[in-house]
């Protein structure tokens, strides 16, 4: 995908998004979206989950938490390279991390209109400075999410706003979208309350996705309006065929869902928009998982 090409039409922009997803796919992996951030997720049952949902509706809305701060060197989404540190409670860059799905840190960058998305794995130096190569984003406002777990600490998702300069074309309001096509794959999403099922097909035949760093696929859910980074839990370790997740929905509304999956050694990203009404945390507790 060529940088600098102005993509005004929605269809082209979406194609660009998918191109970005495919382009970064080879270097991207899954984040552990199932064990997100704002609270330690061990041993909570459905009742706790409800309470925690009320107390911590989502991650990614804060740039600092519990003494940890996401400190970018600039706020540019169009500079090619993005560099940052995670500063710890002692005021120094964190240099010791727990690995989450074989990675110390997962970087998600999404446009505020929820049409552009990249899932990246930055490289860290010994001083705790992280660098990532950003894809060529179209002009607009972006949010970068760092998902990480310092050694001996909780897992966090911290977020900071970025900008890609240029003429911004106002996006149409989001509408529900439950199917996407990525290359030769058709991907559909079906929702049953807070549980969603993703089905990947090729030529009309359901495809079983490859295991990818210990999971069958990875789903990131972002709320329209504030880009709240929503907790998502995989429901099966290695399913044959469709892949299921439970989403901890903090409210009704529209959510953009980005599904990373691997087939035949290549990682793809499918994008959906889910319109949720009446499936909030209040009835999440009886999801039976
Ligand atoms: Cu990742």
mmCIF file of C-alpha atoms and ligand atoms in Angstrom, residues 28-32 103 105-108 119-121, ligand 1:
data_model
loop_
_atom_site.group_PDB
_atom_site.id
_atom_site.type_symbol
_atom_site.label_atom_id
_atom_site.label_comp_id
_atom_site.label_asym_id
_atom_site.label_seq_id
_atom_site.Cartn_x
_atom_site.Cartn_y
_atom_site.Cartn_z
ATOM 1 C CA UNK A 28 1.851 -9.233 14.268
ATOM 2 C CA UNK A 29 0.574 -11.697 16.757
ATOM 3 C CA UNK A 30 -2.166 -11.995 19.251
ATOM 4 C CA UNK A 31 -2.540 -10.015 22.350
ATOM 5 C CA UNK A 32 -4.029 -11.742 25.269
ATOM 6 C CA UNK A 103 5.316 -11.238 23.759
ATOM 7 C CA UNK A 105 4.009 -5.989 24.893
ATOM 8 C CA UNK A 106 1.288 -5.712 22.288
ATOM 9 C CA UNK A 107 0.613 -2.385 20.581
ATOM 10 C CA UNK A 108 -2.774 -1.688 19.031
ATOM 11 C CA UNK A 119 -1.757 -4.829 15.827
ATOM 12 C CA UNK A 120 2.003 -4.540 16.224
ATOM 13 C CA UNK A 121 4.807 -6.024 18.283
HETATM 14 CU CU1 LIG B 1 0.123 -8.723 19.908
#
